[in-house]
Coordinates of C-alpha atoms and ligand atoms in Angstrom, one line a residue:
X17 CA 117.3 32.6 74.9
X18 CA 115.1 34.9 72.7
X19 CA 112.8 33.7 69.8
X20 CA 114.4 32.9 66.7
X21 CA 111.5 34.2 65.0
X22 CA 111.8 37.4 67.1
X23 CA 115.5 37.9 66.7
X24 CA 114.2 37.4 62.7
X25 CA 112.3 40.5 62.8
X26 CA 114.9 42.8 64.4
X27 CA 117.4 41.9 62.1
X28 CA 114.4 42.8 59.1
X29 CA 114.4 46.3 61.2
X30 CA 117.6 47.2 61.5
X31 CA 120.0 44.9 59.0
X32 CA 121.6 41.9 59.9
X33 CA 124.8 43.8 60.2
X34 CA 123.3 45.8 63.3
X35 CA 122.4 42.9 65.4
X36 CA 125.3 41.7 67.5
X37 CA 125.2 38.2 70.2
X38 CA 128.8 37.4 69.8
X39 CA 129.8 37.1 73.1
X40 CA 132.1 40.1 73.0
X41 CA 129.3 42.2 72.0
X42 CA 127.5 40.8 74.8
X43 CA 130.0 41.5 77.3
X44 CA 130.9 45.1 76.4
X45 CA 127.2 46.2 75.9
X46 CA 125.9 44.1 79.6
X47 CA 128.4 46.8 81.5
X48 CA 128.8 50.5 82.5
X49 CA 131.5 52.5 84.5
X50 CA 130.3 50.1 87.6
X51 CA 131.9 47.2 85.8
X52 CA 129.2 44.7 86.8
X53 CA 128.3 42.5 84.0
X54 CA 124.7 41.8 83.1
X55 CA 125.1 40.7 79.4
X56 CA 121.6 40.8 77.3
X57 CA 120.5 38.3 75.0
X58 CA 121.0 40.7 72.0
X59 CA 122.0 44.0 70.8
X60 CA 120.4 46.2 68.0
X61 CA 121.7 49.2 66.5
X62 CA 119.2 51.4 65.6
X63 CA 119.8 53.8 62.6
X64 CA 116.3 55.8 62.8
X65 CA 113.5 57.1 65.0
X66 CA 111.9 54.5 63.0
X67 CA 113.3 51.7 63.8
X68 CA 113.7 52.8 67.2
X69 CA 109.9 52.9 67.1
X70 CA 109.8 49.3 65.5
X71 CA 112.0 47.4 67.9
X72 CA 110.1 48.8 71.0
X73 CA 106.8 47.4 69.1
X74 CA 108.4 44.5 68.8
X75 CA 110.0 44.0 72.0
X76 CA 106.5 44.8 74.0
X77 CA 104.5 42.6 71.4
X78 CA 106.4 39.5 73.4
X79 CA 107.0 41.4 76.3
X80 CA 110.9 40.9 76.0
X81 CA 112.6 43.8 78.4
X82 CA 114.7 46.2 76.6
X83 CA 117.7 48.7 78.0
X84 CA 119.2 51.7 76.3
X85 CA 122.5 52.5 76.3
X86 CA 124.3 56.0 75.6
X87 CA 128.2 56.1 76.3
X88 CA 128.2 53.5 79.1
X89 CA 129.8 55.4 81.5
X90 CA 126.9 55.7 83.8
X91 CA 128.0 54.6 87.2
X92 CA 125.2 53.0 89.1
X93 CA 124.4 50.5 86.5
X94 CA 121.4 52.0 84.5
X95 CA 122.3 50.5 81.0
X96 CA 122.8 47.4 82.3
X97 CA 120.4 44.9 81.7
X98 CA 120.2 43.5 84.6
X99 CA 116.9 41.3 83.3
X100 CA 118.6 40.3 80.1
X101 CA 116.8 40.9 76.7
X102 CA 117.4 43.2 74.2
X103 CA 119.9 46.0 74.5
X104 CA 119.5 49.4 72.1
X105 CA 122.5 50.9 71.3
X106 CA 121.6 54.6 70.6
X107 CA 125.1 54.8 69.0
X108 CA 124.5 56.0 65.6
X109 CA 122.5 58.4 66.7
X110 CA 125.7 60.6 66.9
X111 CA 125.3 63.8 64.4
X112 CA 124.4 67.5 65.4
X113 CA 121.8 68.7 63.8
X114 CA 121.3 72.6 64.6
X115 CA 123.3 75.2 66.3
X116 CA 120.7 78.0 65.9
X117 CA 122.8 81.0 66.7
X118 CA 120.1 83.3 66.6
X119 CA 117.8 81.3 69.2
X120 CA 120.9 80.1 71.2
X121 CA 120.1 76.5 70.7
X122 CA 121.0 72.9 69.2
X123 CA 119.1 70.6 68.2
X124 CA 121.2 67.3 68.3
X125 CA 120.3 63.5 68.6
X126 CA 121.1 61.7 72.0
X127 CA 124.2 60.2 71.1
X128 CA 126.1 62.9 70.4
X129 CA 129.2 62.8 72.9
X130 CA 128.8 65.8 75.4
X131 CA 132.4 67.0 74.8
X132 CA 131.9 67.7 70.8
X133 CA 128.7 69.5 71.5
X134 CA 130.6 71.7 73.7
X135 CA 133.3 72.0 71.6
X136 CA 131.0 72.8 68.5
X137 CA 129.1 75.6 70.3
X138 CA 132.4 77.2 71.6
X139 CA 133.9 77.2 68.2
X140 CA 130.5 79.7 67.2
X141 CA 130.9 81.9 70.8
X142 CA 128.5 79.9 72.5
X143 CA 128.4 77.9 75.9
X144 CA 126.7 74.4 76.8
X145 CA 127.6 74.6 80.6
X146 CA 126.6 70.9 81.6
X147 CA 130.1 69.4 82.3
X148 CA 130.4 65.9 83.2
X149 CA 133.7 64.8 84.2
X150 CA 133.1 61.8 82.0
X151 CA 132.0 64.5 79.2
X152 CA 135.0 62.6 76.3
X153 CA 132.9 59.5 76.7
X154 CA 129.4 60.6 78.1
X155 CA 126.7 61.3 75.5
X156 CA 124.1 63.5 75.6
X157 CA 121.4 61.2 75.7
X158 CA 122.8 59.8 78.6
X159 CA 123.0 62.6 80.7
X160 CA 119.6 63.6 79.9
X161 CA 118.4 59.9 81.7
X162 CA 121.3 60.8 84.6
X163 CA 120.5 64.6 84.3
X164 CA 124.2 64.6 84.6
X165 CA 125.7 67.5 86.9
X166 CA 129.3 68.7 87.0
X167 CA 131.8 71.1 88.7
X168 CA 129.7 73.9 86.9
X169 CA 126.6 73.2 88.1
X170 CA 126.6 75.6 91.0
X171 CA 126.5 78.5 88.8
X172 CA 125.2 77.2 85.6
X173 CA 122.8 74.3 87.1
X174 CA 122.5 70.9 86.1
X175 CA 121.8 69.1 82.4
X176 CA 117.5 69.7 83.7
X177 CA 118.2 73.7 82.7
X178 CA 119.4 73.0 79.3
X179 CA 116.9 70.9 78.1
X180 CA 114.1 72.7 76.1
X181 CA 112.2 69.4 74.1
X182 CA 112.3 65.8 73.3
X183 CA 111.4 63.8 71.0
X184 CA 111.2 60.0 72.6
X185 CA 109.7 56.6 71.5
X186 CA 107.9 54.9 74.3
X187 CA 108.0 51.7 75.1
X188 CA 105.0 50.4 72.7
X189 CA 106.1 51.6 69.9
X190 CA 104.9 55.1 70.1
X191 CA 106.8 58.3 69.0
X192 CA 106.3 61.7 71.2
X193 CA 107.5 64.9 71.0
X194 CA 107.7 67.3 74.5
X195 CA 108.7 71.0 74.5
X196 CA 109.7 73.1 71.6
X197 CA 112.1 75.5 70.7
X198 CA 110.3 78.0 72.6
X199 CA 111.9 79.0 75.8
X200 CA 108.3 79.2 77.7
X201 CA 105.8 76.3 77.1
X202 CA 103.4 75.5 79.6
X203 CA 101.4 73.9 77.7
X204 CA 99.9 70.3 79.6
X205 CA 102.3 68.8 81.6
X206 CA 106.0 69.2 81.4
X207 CA 106.7 66.2 79.7
X208 CA 110.0 66.7 79.1
X209 CA 111.4 67.4 82.8
X210 CA 109.7 63.7 83.8
X211 CA 111.4 62.7 80.8
X212 CA 115.2 64.0 82.5
X213 CA 116.7 61.6 85.2
X214 CA 113.8 59.2 84.2
X215 CA 117.3 56.9 83.9
X216 CA 115.7 55.1 80.6
X217 CA 112.9 53.7 82.4
X218 CA 110.1 55.6 81.0
X219 CA 110.9 56.2 77.3
X220 CA 113.6 56.1 74.3
X221 CA 115.0 59.7 74.1
X222 CA 115.9 60.5 69.8
X223 CA 116.5 63.9 70.3
X224 CA 117.0 66.7 71.9
X225 CA 116.2 71.0 71.8
X226 CA 119.2 72.3 73.9
X227 CA 119.5 75.9 75.7
X228 CA 123.0 77.4 74.5
X229 CA 124.1 80.1 76.8
X230 CA 126.8 82.9 75.3
X231 CA 130.2 82.1 76.1
X232 CA 132.0 83.6 79.2
X233 CA 134.7 85.9 77.4
X234 CA 137.0 85.7 80.6
X235 CA 137.9 83.2 83.2
X236 CA 140.1 83.2 86.4
X237 CA 141.3 79.9 87.9
X238 CA 142.8 80.1 91.6
X239 CA 143.6 77.0 94.3
X240 CA 143.4 77.3 97.8
X241 CA 144.8 75.0 100.2
X242 CA 143.9 74.5 103.7
X243 CA 145.0 73.1 106.9
X244 CA 141.7 71.2 107.2
X245 CA 138.6 70.2 105.4
X246 CA 136.3 73.0 108.0
X247 CA 138.6 75.9 106.7
X248 CA 138.0 74.9 103.3
X249 CA 134.2 74.9 104.1
X250 CA 134.3 78.2 105.8
X251 CA 136.0 79.3 102.7
X252 CA 133.2 78.6 100.7
X253 CA 131.0 80.0 103.0
X254 CA 133.1 83.0 102.9
X255 CA 133.4 84.4 99.3
X256 CA 129.4 83.1 99.2
X257 CA 128.3 85.8 101.8
X258 CA 130.9 88.0 99.0
X259 CA 127.8 87.7 96.9
X260 CA 130.6 85.5 94.5
X261 CA 128.8 82.7 92.8
X262 CA 131.9 80.9 91.7
X263 CA 131.5 78.9 88.0
X264 CA 133.5 75.5 89.7
X265 CA 133.8 75.0 93.2
X266 CA 135.9 71.9 94.0
X267 CA 136.7 70.6 97.0
X268 CA 139.4 68.2 97.6
X269 CA 140.7 65.9 100.7
X270 CA 143.4 65.3 102.7
X271 CA 142.8 61.4 101.5
X272 CA 142.4 62.0 98.1
X273 CA 145.5 64.6 97.9
X274 CA 147.7 62.0 99.2
X275 CA 146.8 59.4 96.6
X276 CA 147.2 62.0 94.0
X277 CA 150.6 62.7 95.6
X278 CA 151.7 59.0 95.3
X279 CA 150.2 58.3 91.5
X280 CA 152.1 60.9 90.6
X281 CA 155.6 60.5 92.9
X282 CA 155.2 64.4 93.3
X283 CA 153.5 66.8 96.1
X284 CA 151.0 69.0 94.4
X285 CA 149.9 70.8 98.0
X286 CA 151.9 72.0 101.0
X287 CA 152.8 69.6 103.6
X288 CA 150.4 69.2 105.8
X289 CA 147.7 70.7 103.5
X290 CA 143.9 68.8 104.5
X291 CA 141.8 70.3 101.5
X292 CA 142.1 72.2 99.0
X293 CA 140.0 74.0 96.8
X294 CA 139.4 74.8 92.7
X295 CA 137.6 77.8 92.5
X296 CA 137.2 79.3 89.0
X297 CA 135.3 82.6 88.2
X298 CA 134.1 83.7 84.5
X299 CA 131.8 86.4 83.0
X300 CA 133.0 90.0 81.9
X301 CA 136.9 90.7 82.6
X302 CA 136.3 93.2 84.9
X303 CA 133.7 91.5 86.7
X304 CA 136.1 88.0 87.1
X305 CA 138.8 90.4 88.1
X306 CA 136.9 91.9 90.7
X307 CA 135.3 88.0 91.9
X308 CA 138.5 86.8 91.6
X309 CA 139.4 89.3 94.5
X310 CA 137.4 88.1 96.2
X311 CA 137.3 84.8 96.5
X312 CA 141.3 85.1 97.1
X313 CA 140.0 87.7 100.3
X314 CA 137.3 84.8 101.6
X315 CA 140.2 82.3 101.3
X316 CA 142.9 84.0 103.1
X317 CA 140.0 85.3 105.6
X318 CA 139.2 81.3 106.1
X319 CA 143.2 80.4 106.8
X320 CA 144.0 79.0 103.7
X321 CA 147.9 78.4 103.5
X322 CA 148.5 79.4 100.1
X323 CA 146.4 80.9 97.4
X324 CA 147.6 80.1 93.6
X325 CA 146.4 81.9 90.7
X326 CA 146.7 80.7 86.7
X327 CA 147.7 83.2 84.1
X328 CA 148.2 81.1 81.8
X329 CA 146.4 78.4 80.0
X330 CA 149.3 76.3 81.1
X331 CA 149.0 77.7 84.9
X332 CA 144.9 76.8 84.7
X333 CA 146.1 73.2 83.4
X334 CA 148.7 72.7 86.4
X335 CA 145.9 73.9 88.8
X336 CA 143.2 71.7 87.8
X337 CA 146.4 68.7 87.4
X338 CA 145.1 67.2 91.2
X339 CA 141.5 66.9 90.8
X340 CA 142.1 65.5 86.7
X341 CA 144.1 62.6 88.7
X342 CA 141.7 61.7 91.3
X343 CA 140.4 59.0 89.4
X344 CA 143.4 56.4 88.5
X345 CA 145.1 58.1 91.6
X346 CA 142.6 56.4 93.9
X347 CA 143.3 53.1 93.2
X348 CA 146.8 52.9 94.4
X349 CA 144.8 53.6 98.0
X350 CA 143.0 50.2 97.3
X351 CA 141.8 48.2 94.2
X352 CA 137.6 48.8 94.5
X353 CA 136.3 51.9 94.6
X354 CA 132.6 52.0 96.2
X355 CA 132.1 55.9 94.9
X356 CA 129.0 57.2 95.8
X357 CA 127.2 60.9 94.9
X358 CA 125.5 62.4 98.4
X359 CA 124.6 65.6 98.5
X360 CA 123.5 68.2 101.4
X361 CA 122.8 71.7 101.6
X362 CA 125.6 73.6 101.2
X363 CA 125.5 74.7 104.6
X364 CA 126.0 71.2 105.8
X365 CA 129.4 70.1 104.2
X366 CA 131.1 71.0 107.4
X367 CA 128.1 68.7 109.2
X368 CA 128.6 65.5 106.6
X369 CA 133.0 65.8 106.6
X370 CA 131.7 65.7 110.5
X371 CA 129.7 62.6 109.7
X372 CA 132.4 61.1 107.5
X373 CA 135.0 61.0 109.7
X374 CA 133.0 59.2 112.6
X375 CA 132.4 56.8 109.4
X376 CA 136.6 56.2 109.2
X377 CA 137.2 56.1 112.7
X378 CA 134.4 53.7 113.6
X379 CA 134.6 51.5 110.7
X380 CA 138.4 51.7 110.0
X381 CA 138.4 52.2 106.6
X382 CA 139.6 54.7 103.9
X383 CA 137.3 57.3 102.7
X384 CA 138.2 60.3 100.1
X385 CA 136.1 62.6 99.0
X386 CA 135.9 65.2 96.4
X387 CA 133.4 66.7 94.2
X388 CA 131.7 70.1 94.3
X389 CA 131.7 72.3 97.3
X390 CA 129.4 74.9 95.5
X391 CA 126.2 72.7 95.1
X392 CA 127.4 70.3 98.0
X393 CA 127.1 67.3 96.2
X394 CA 130.0 65.4 97.4
X395 CA 132.0 62.5 95.8
X396 CA 132.3 59.7 98.8
X397 CA 134.8 57.0 97.6
X398 CA 134.8 53.7 100.2
X399 CA 138.6 52.0 99.1
X400 CA 138.2 48.5 100.0
X401 CA 139.3 45.0 99.0
X402 CA 136.9 43.0 97.6
X403 CA 138.7 39.8 98.8
X404 CA 138.4 41.0 102.1
X405 CA 134.6 40.4 103.4
X406 CA 135.5 42.0 107.0
X407 CA 136.1 45.3 105.3
X408 CA 133.3 44.9 102.7
X409 CA 130.7 43.9 105.0
X410 CA 132.0 47.1 107.0
X411 CA 131.8 49.5 104.3
X412 CA 128.8 47.8 103.6
X413 CA 127.4 49.1 106.9
X414 CA 129.4 52.7 106.4
X415 CA 127.1 53.2 103.6
X416 CA 124.4 53.3 105.1
X417 CA 124.9 55.3 107.5
X418 CA 125.8 57.7 105.4
X419 CA 122.6 58.0 102.9
X420 CA 120.7 58.0 106.4
X421 CA 122.6 60.8 107.4
X422 CA 122.6 62.7 104.4
X423 CA 118.9 62.3 104.4
X424 CA 118.7 63.3 108.1
X425 CA 120.8 66.5 106.9
X426 CA 117.8 67.3 104.3
X427 CA 120.2 66.1 101.5
X428 CA 120.0 63.1 99.0
X429 CA 121.6 60.0 98.2
X430 CA 122.5 61.2 94.9
X431 CA 122.9 64.2 93.3
X432 CA 124.6 63.4 89.8
X433 CA 124.6 59.9 89.1
X434 CA 120.8 58.0 89.5
X435 CA 119.5 55.2 91.5
X436 CA 120.4 52.5 88.8
X437 CA 120.2 49.1 91.0
X438 CA 123.1 50.0 93.2
X439 CA 121.1 52.0 94.7
X440 CA 117.8 50.7 94.4
X441 CA 117.5 48.9 98.0
X442 CA 117.9 52.2 99.8
X443 CA 115.4 54.8 97.6
X444 CA 112.9 53.9 101.0
X445 CA 115.4 55.9 103.2
X446 CA 114.5 58.8 101.0
X447 CA 111.0 59.0 99.6
X448 CA 107.5 58.4 101.6
X449 CA 105.8 55.2 100.2
X450 CA 103.3 57.3 98.8
X451 CA 106.1 59.4 96.7
X452 CA 107.3 55.6 95.5
X453 CA 103.8 54.6 94.6
X454 CA 103.1 57.4 92.8
X455 CA 106.3 57.3 91.3
X456 CA 105.6 53.8 90.0
X457 CA 101.4 54.8 88.6
X458 CA 103.6 57.2 86.3
X459 CA 106.0 54.5 84.7
X460 CA 102.7 52.4 84.9
X461 CA 101.3 55.2 82.7
X462 CA 104.3 54.9 80.1
X463 CA 105.3 51.4 80.3
X464 CA 102.7 49.2 81.1
X465 CA 104.0 46.2 80.5
X466 CA 107.8 46.8 82.3
X467 CA 109.3 46.3 79.8
X468 CA 111.6 49.3 80.2
X469 CA 115.1 48.9 81.8
X470 CA 113.4 47.0 84.4
X471 CA 115.2 46.1 87.9
X472 CA 115.8 49.8 88.1
X473 CA 115.3 52.6 90.2
X474 CA 112.7 50.2 92.7
X475 CA 114.1 46.6 93.9
X476 CA 111.0 44.8 92.8
Ligands
FAD1 C1 134.7 59.1 85.0 C2 133.4 59.0 85.4 C3 133.2 60.4 85.7 C4 132.1 60.6 86.0 N1 131.6 62.2 85.9 C5 130.5 62.1 86.4 C6 129.9 63.9 86.9 O1 131.0 64.8 87.0 N2 128.9 63.8 87.0 C7 127.8 63.2 86.7 O2 126.7 63.6 86.7 N3 127.7 62.2 86.0 C8 128.9 61.4 86.1 N4 129.6 60.2 85.8 C9 128.6 58.9 86.0 C10 128.2 59.4 83.7 O3 129.1 59.7 83.0 C11 126.9 60.0 83.9 O4 125.5 59.2 84.6 C12 126.2 60.2 82.4 O5 125.2 61.2 82.1 C13 125.8 58.7 81.9 O6 125.9 59.2 80.4 P1 126.3 57.8 79.8 O7 126.1 58.5 78.0 O8 127.5 57.0 79.9 O9 124.7 57.0 79.8 P2 124.6 55.4 79.9 O10 125.8 54.9 80.8 O11 124.7 54.7 78.8 O12 123.3 55.3 80.3 C14 122.8 55.9 82.0 C15 121.7 55.4 81.5 O13 120.8 56.5 80.7 C16 119.4 55.9 80.1 N5 119.9 56.3 78.5 C17 121.2 56.4 77.7 N6 120.4 56.7 76.8 C18 119.2 56.8 76.5 C19 118.2 57.6 75.6 N7 118.8 57.7 74.4 N8 117.2 57.5 76.0 C20 117.1 57.4 77.4 N9 117.6 56.5 78.4 C21 119.1 56.4 78.1 C22 120.5 54.1 79.6 O14 119.2 53.6 79.9 C23 120.9 54.7 81.8 O15 119.4 53.9 82.2 C24 130.9 59.8 85.5 C25 131.3 58.6 85.1 C26 132.1 58.4 84.7 C27 133.0 56.9 84.7

């Protein structure tokens, strides 16, 4: 229960209509895509930076937990208020303030939906490359806080590469500005990049200056099928050896393909397919023609059973269909998905696939994998029945071995989704005690009272 005087103070700050404590709101704002509910005590929906600052100051004065919410599509519980308190939803911060064609940048409020920004800049021939698959719902602030990636990260990098500057509110209410509109800026510590990927634990982002690039004029889409995941990975190495950096390079394994076939009631790949690659190259038209040729060649050299190339937007859509339908299709395997986004150096993907096969065999589990072969970021989905304690226990043991395995292979337990509270118990597998202690001192400097998004990244 929050003190009534505090609740009244927040109503005064944002207006009564923007404070909610009805059960439906507390439920809705108490979960993200992970679907594990911890309701807040109150939801507050500010409209200006000054209001955000006043809310933070009020929470800080009474040491009340404050959790920021963007689009609520996180997979690790980042915006879930595990310690209760106040959820600050940024949904009214949804305006694109500026698209600056001369300086190739955009200034946006944090709750602009990623796909909306992309469409807006593409209308003037510009491009915002970060493309999480959640882009119809996730927002720029959440993408920055998680350093979201996506299929295009191999060629274009993740969200980090596109953030030039930020306006943010510290947990004590102070408003800071980091970076600038200039592409070069080396004055002081790089707080912009420190806030990128900080999972809403250091500051509340209220505005962002984003870098844009010219929209590539041409693109080619290819889909190649292989008898095994190993052959597909060999094709990836081959096309990189032929000096092609595809805009997207997605891999889908046999378990995932089978799920899509079952879900759609039709086969989208030739019988016996062990893995499939979806490859897109983009750039100037002449370069695209040559790169597409090299991609086809590398795939065939690695033993592709079929290489298709889209020549119309409809065909492109058809080739992407298998990837798009994956999420709902996996539910045909089992109702619950323990979803991980591990990453290894690209040269070790084959090794990671071997590890996953060992885990399937040793623990008798269905593990469906797909992901970004270009940057070694593979989405590993343990498909389980939450009401089967034996299967859940086997999955949890396998999960730990997976995390240990990726760290041993010089990778990371998360390439995209962050730590949140689900991966917090595993932090020590990847980071040394000294590194964790330093991170905690950084947190302490930003948030001495520990009110901002408590219970995330660390377990204690
Ligand atoms: C179907 C699906 C597909 C997905 N695909 C991808 C993918 O391809 N790549 C990928 O990287 N992720 C993916 N995700 C995960 C998720 O979409 C990303 O982590 C995304 O960046 C979260 O954005 P959001 O706006 O939903 O943030 P939320 O879930 O609302 O919040 C995420 C974190 O950001 C913090 N936060 C939000 N707004 C702010 C702010 N203004 N200031 C400070 N902190 C803030 C929150 O406190 C929280 O810690 C996917 C999720 C789903 C459901």
